[in-house]
Amino acid sequence: MGDPRNATQRYLFCDASDGTGTARSGLWTRSPLSCLERAIEVVPEMILIRFPEPIDPTQEIYVELCELLKRNRRTRDCAVAVLLPGKDRTLMDRLHSAGVDYAATVSGDGLDDRKVLDILDSLGEGQRVDHCRDTLCPYLRSLALDASRAMTVCGAYLDRMVLGGRRLHELCETENHVGCEYFQNPRVRS
């Protein structure tokens, strides 16, 4: 992305998380609507959107924001990067359809200026949404446990296998998923 010292004037950051982040050197908004308004007003080079947890009912609004930004004549050429709490193939498919350019996974911690600049600087081909989408197993899904927690499951195993640790990171979230016995022989609902 170039020299991070110049990043302060070229990005808009939308983060409606709990407010513990201190990213303030670029333009910073706290809601999808304020992000859309500021993006149309200033037309930044990059728009970063921090998505809520998969179980958050507002996640749909963030997908719609991405679609609106990519359809608007003033912002359609702005690069859009989403910061996700985890990887979900269904969401990645939707982000791809919305025209999002980049996707990166970030922890639940607050983001400060340095972390945001590091994310901007690390965006490359490996974070392009089409690459992320093609890398993830199409059966990788997030299921809500309750109003505040989710788990990652295998759709090829009828959502009955919880995924995590080594299997998730070395198989399900990589191109290696094509060698998985569940991917090759998915169970089907009768």
mmCIF file of C-alpha atoms in Angstrom:
data_model
loop_
_atom_site.group_PDB
_atom_site.id
_atom_site.type_symbol
_atom_site.label_atom_id
_atom_site.label_comp_id
_atom_site.label_asym_id
_atom_site.label_seq_id
_atom_site.Cartn_x
_atom_site.Cartn_y
_atom_site.Cartn_z
ATOM 1 C CA MET A 1 0.000 0.000 0.000
ATOM 2 C CA GLY A 2 2.977 2.319 0.011
ATOM 3 C CA ASP A 3 4.427 4.589 2.663
ATOM 4 C CA PRO A 4 2.306 4.289 5.839
ATOM 5 C CA ARG A 5 3.202 7.838 6.860
ATOM 6 C CA ASN A 6 1.015 9.056 3.994
ATOM 7 C CA ALA A 7 -1.849 6.702 4.912
ATOM 8 C CA THR A 8 -3.457 9.228 7.247
ATOM 9 C CA GLN A 9 -4.930 11.212 4.350
ATOM 10 C CA ARG A 10 -6.009 8.352 2.164
ATOM 11 C CA TYR A 11 -8.254 6.093 4.210
ATOM 12 C CA LEU A 12 -11.629 6.137 5.909
ATOM 13 C CA PHE A 13 -12.096 3.716 8.784
ATOM 14 C CA CYS A 14 -15.546 2.519 9.885
ATOM 15 C CA ASP A 15 -15.439 0.836 13.303
ATOM 16 C CA ALA A 16 -18.611 0.585 15.331
ATOM 17 C CA SER A 17 -17.021 -1.734 17.899
ATOM 18 C CA ASP A 18 -17.112 -0.938 21.583
ATOM 19 C CA GLY A 19 -14.931 2.124 21.156
ATOM 20 C CA THR A 20 -11.736 0.758 22.691
ATOM 21 C CA GLY A 21 -9.857 1.310 19.451
ATOM 22 C CA THR A 22 -7.932 4.547 19.113
ATOM 23 C CA ALA A 23 -7.489 4.717 15.338
ATOM 24 C CA ARG A 24 -7.851 8.429 14.730
ATOM 25 C CA SER A 25 -5.169 9.543 12.276
ATOM 26 C CA GLY A 26 -7.332 8.821 9.243
ATOM 27 C CA LEU A 27 -10.993 9.657 8.891
ATOM 28 C CA TRP A 28 -12.886 7.575 11.456
ATOM 29 C CA THR A 29 -16.613 6.821 11.607
ATOM 30 C CA ARG A 30 -18.678 4.792 14.065
ATOM 31 C CA SER A 31 -21.627 3.666 11.937
ATOM 32 C CA PRO A 32 -22.323 2.394 8.417
ATOM 33 C CA LEU A 33 -24.441 5.463 7.615
ATOM 34 C CA SER A 34 -21.776 7.939 8.751
ATOM 35 C CA CYS A 35 -19.202 5.907 6.787
ATOM 36 C CA LEU A 36 -21.278 6.146 3.609
ATOM 37 C CA GLU A 37 -21.803 9.897 4.085
ATOM 38 C CA ARG A 38 -18.084 10.594 4.723
ATOM 39 C CA ALA A 39 -16.979 8.344 1.857
ATOM 40 C CA ILE A 40 -19.177 10.222 -0.607
ATOM 41 C CA GLU A 41 -17.984 13.539 0.825
ATOM 42 C CA VAL A 42 -14.195 12.945 0.843
ATOM 43 C CA VAL A 43 -13.759 10.021 -1.628
ATOM 44 C CA PRO A 44 -10.779 8.351 0.083
ATOM 45 C CA GLU A 45 -8.388 5.977 -1.650
ATOM 46 C CA MET A 46 -9.219 3.131 0.778
ATOM 47 C CA ILE A 47 -12.269 2.421 2.934
ATOM 48 C CA LEU A 48 -11.705 0.006 5.817
ATOM 49 C CA ILE A 49 -14.806 -1.475 7.393
ATOM 50 C CA ARG A 50 -14.567 -3.463 10.604
ATOM 51 C CA PHE A 51 -17.322 -6.075 10.591
ATOM 52 C CA PRO A 52 -19.084 -7.180 13.768
ATOM 53 C CA GLU A 53 -19.098 -10.784 14.975
ATOM 54 C CA PRO A 54 -20.977 -13.235 12.691
ATOM 55 C CA ILE A 55 -23.803 -13.559 15.209
ATOM 56 C CA ASP A 56 -24.395 -9.791 15.288
ATOM 57 C CA PRO A 57 -27.660 -9.030 13.462
ATOM 58 C CA THR A 58 -26.166 -5.800 12.082
ATOM 59 C CA GLN A 59 -23.660 -7.716 9.947
ATOM 60 C CA GLU A 60 -26.132 -7.592 7.050
ATOM 61 C CA ILE A 61 -26.025 -3.780 7.185
ATOM 62 C CA TYR A 62 -22.249 -3.872 6.699
ATOM 63 C CA VAL A 63 -22.597 -6.059 3.605
ATOM 64 C CA GLU A 64 -25.146 -3.579 2.249
ATOM 65 C CA LEU A 65 -22.727 -0.726 2.986
ATOM 66 C CA CYS A 66 -20.082 -2.464 0.862
ATOM 67 C CA GLU A 67 -22.585 -2.916 -1.967
ATOM 68 C CA LEU A 68 -23.613 0.755 -1.809
ATOM 69 C CA LEU A 69 -20.006 1.958 -1.794
ATOM 70 C CA LYS A 70 -19.180 -0.126 -4.863
ATOM 71 C CA ARG A 71 -22.312 0.982 -6.750
ATOM 72 C CA ASN A 72 -22.058 4.703 -5.965
ATOM 73 C CA ARG A 73 -20.523 6.712 -8.804
ATOM 74 C CA ARG A 74 -18.336 8.756 -6.391
ATOM 75 C CA THR A 75 -16.973 5.803 -4.393
ATOM 76 C CA ARG A 76 -17.022 2.855 -6.799
ATOM 77 C CA ASP A 77 -13.293 3.276 -7.553
ATOM 78 C CA CYS A 78 -12.308 3.420 -3.866
ATOM 79 C CA ALA A 79 -10.721 0.205 -2.642
ATOM 80 C CA VAL A 80 -12.857 -1.414 0.072
ATOM 81 C CA ALA A 81 -11.225 -3.618 2.687
ATOM 82 C CA VAL A 82 -13.175 -5.454 5.359
ATOM 83 C CA LEU A 83 -11.731 -6.480 8.697
ATOM 84 C CA LEU A 84 -13.382 -9.682 9.868
ATOM 85 C CA PRO A 85 -13.365 -11.400 13.277
ATOM 86 C CA GLY A 86 -13.075 -14.811 11.580
ATOM 87 C CA LYS A 87 -13.407 -16.640 8.283
ATOM 88 C CA ASP A 88 -16.762 -17.722 6.887
ATOM 89 C CA ARG A 89 -17.148 -18.927 3.300
ATOM 90 C CA THR A 90 -20.776 -17.785 2.986
ATOM 91 C CA LEU A 91 -19.845 -14.252 4.060
ATOM 92 C CA MET A 92 -16.818 -14.287 1.749
ATOM 93 C CA ASP A 93 -19.100 -15.212 -1.171
ATOM 94 C CA ARG A 94 -21.370 -12.282 -0.311
ATOM 95 C CA LEU A 95 -18.423 -9.881 -0.017
ATOM 96 C CA HIS A 96 -17.160 -11.067 -3.400
ATOM 97 C CA SER A 97 -20.593 -10.400 -4.937
ATOM 98 C CA ALA A 98 -20.642 -6.963 -3.298
ATOM 99 C CA GLY A 99 -17.366 -6.060 -5.016
ATOM 100 C CA VAL A 100 -15.187 -5.830 -1.894
ATOM 101 C CA ASP A 101 -11.500 -5.707 -2.770
ATOM 102 C CA TYR A 102 -9.728 -7.012 0.365
ATOM 103 C CA ALA A 103 -10.518 -9.041 3.481
ATOM 104 C CA ALA A 104 -8.312 -9.439 6.542
ATOM 105 C CA THR A 105 -8.913 -11.192 9.847
ATOM 106 C CA VAL A 106 -8.405 -9.129 13.008
ATOM 107 C CA SER A 107 -8.700 -10.034 16.666
ATOM 108 C CA GLY A 108 -11.436 -8.663 18.904
ATOM 109 C CA ASP A 109 -9.015 -6.203 20.498
ATOM 110 C CA GLY A 110 -9.252 -2.482 19.881
ATOM 111 C CA LEU A 111 -7.350 -1.123 16.910
ATOM 112 C CA ASP A 112 -4.917 1.739 17.317
ATOM 113 C CA ASP A 113 -3.215 3.812 14.623
ATOM 114 C CA ARG A 114 -0.227 1.476 14.331
ATOM 115 C CA LYS A 115 -2.408 -1.630 13.854
ATOM 116 C CA VAL A 116 -4.531 0.091 11.213
ATOM 117 C CA LEU A 117 -1.426 1.255 9.346
ATOM 118 C CA ASP A 118 0.048 -2.254 9.586
ATOM 119 C CA ILE A 119 -3.153 -3.687 8.109
ATOM 120 C CA LEU A 120 -3.077 -1.134 5.292
ATOM 121 C CA ASP A 121 0.554 -1.924 4.587
ATOM 122 C CA SER A 122 -0.023 -5.694 4.550
ATOM 123 C CA LEU A 123 -2.902 -5.709 2.054
ATOM 124 C CA GLY A 124 -1.862 -7.536 -1.072
ATOM 125 C CA GLU A 125 -2.829 -10.395 -3.359
ATOM 126 C CA GLY A 126 -3.194 -12.803 -0.419
ATOM 127 C CA GLN A 127 -5.936 -10.605 1.054
ATOM 128 C CA ARG A 128 -7.872 -10.070 -2.174
ATOM 129 C CA VAL A 129 -11.438 -11.294 -1.604
ATOM 130 C CA ASP A 130 -11.397 -13.568 -4.634
ATOM 131 C CA HIS A 131 -8.210 -15.240 -3.338
ATOM 132 C CA CYS A 132 -9.610 -15.537 0.216
ATOM 133 C CA ARG A 133 -12.838 -16.990 -1.150
ATOM 134 C CA ASP A 134 -11.076 -19.547 -3.320
ATOM 135 C CA THR A 135 -8.831 -20.579 -0.435
ATOM 136 C CA LEU A 136 -11.621 -21.295 2.067
ATOM 137 C CA CYS A 137 -13.479 -24.571 2.063
ATOM 138 C CA PRO A 138 -17.005 -23.981 0.707
ATOM 139 C CA TYR A 139 -18.381 -25.960 3.676
ATOM 140 C CA LEU A 140 -16.813 -23.680 6.324
ATOM 141 C CA ARG A 141 -19.610 -22.022 8.309
ATOM 142 C CA SER A 142 -20.224 -20.017 11.478
ATOM 143 C CA LEU A 143 -23.141 -20.963 13.698
ATOM 144 C CA ALA A 144 -24.478 -18.873 16.558
ATOM 145 C CA LEU A 145 -24.334 -20.480 19.984
ATOM 146 C CA ASP A 146 -26.227 -17.652 21.634
ATOM 147 C CA ALA A 147 -26.532 -13.882 21.326
ATOM 148 C CA SER A 148 -22.829 -13.297 21.947
ATOM 149 C CA ARG A 149 -20.918 -16.388 20.764
ATOM 150 C CA ALA A 150 -20.436 -18.383 17.557
ATOM 151 C CA MET A 151 -18.591 -21.507 16.550
ATOM 152 C CA THR A 152 -17.062 -22.625 13.274
ATOM 153 C CA VAL A 153 -18.497 -25.855 11.893
ATOM 154 C CA CYS A 154 -18.140 -28.153 8.888
ATOM 155 C CA GLY A 155 -21.158 -28.035 6.579
ATOM 156 C CA ALA A 156 -19.949 -31.160 4.789
ATOM 157 C CA TYR A 157 -20.425 -32.991 8.094
ATOM 158 C CA LEU A 158 -23.986 -31.629 8.478
ATOM 159 C CA ASP A 159 -22.750 -28.823 10.792
ATOM 160 C CA ARG A 160 -22.070 -31.446 13.478
ATOM 161 C CA MET A 161 -18.289 -31.099 13.535
ATOM 162 C CA VAL A 162 -16.896 -28.082 15.374
ATOM 163 C CA LEU A 163 -13.708 -26.831 13.758
ATOM 164 C CA GLY A 164 -10.756 -25.183 15.426
ATOM 165 C CA GLY A 165 -7.062 -25.326 16.014
ATOM 166 C CA ARG A 166 -4.763 -27.043 13.592
ATOM 167 C CA ARG A 167 -7.431 -28.648 11.382
ATOM 168 C CA LEU A 168 -9.205 -25.335 10.850
ATOM 169 C CA HIS A 169 -6.080 -23.276 10.157
ATOM 170 C CA GLU A 170 -4.102 -25.826 8.147
ATOM 171 C CA LEU A 171 -6.899 -27.522 6.229
ATOM 172 C CA CYS A 172 -10.256 -25.724 6.156
ATOM 173 C CA GLU A 173 -8.842 -22.213 5.690
ATOM 174 C CA THR A 174 -6.315 -23.198 2.995
ATOM 175 C CA GLU A 175 -6.202 -24.720 -0.466
ATOM 176 C CA ASN A 176 -5.520 -28.037 1.290
ATOM 177 C CA HIS A 177 -9.243 -28.405 1.972
ATOM 178 C CA VAL A 178 -9.590 -30.218 -1.384
ATOM 179 C CA GLY A 179 -7.800 -33.208 0.201
ATOM 180 C CA CYS A 180 -10.204 -33.382 3.156
ATOM 181 C CA GLU A 181 -12.283 -36.561 3.354
ATOM 182 C CA TYR A 182 -15.408 -34.537 4.238
ATOM 183 C CA PHE A 183 -14.919 -32.134 1.330
ATOM 184 C CA GLN A 184 -14.480 -35.066 -1.067
ATOM 185 C CA ASN A 185 -17.480 -37.007 0.301
ATOM 186 C CA PRO A 186 -19.879 -34.550 1.918
ATOM 187 C CA ARG A 187 -22.807 -35.945 3.840
ATOM 188 C CA VAL A 188 -26.166 -34.869 2.511
ATOM 189 C CA ARG A 189 -29.361 -34.294 4.421
ATOM 190 C CA SER A 190 -31.992 -36.894 3.692
#
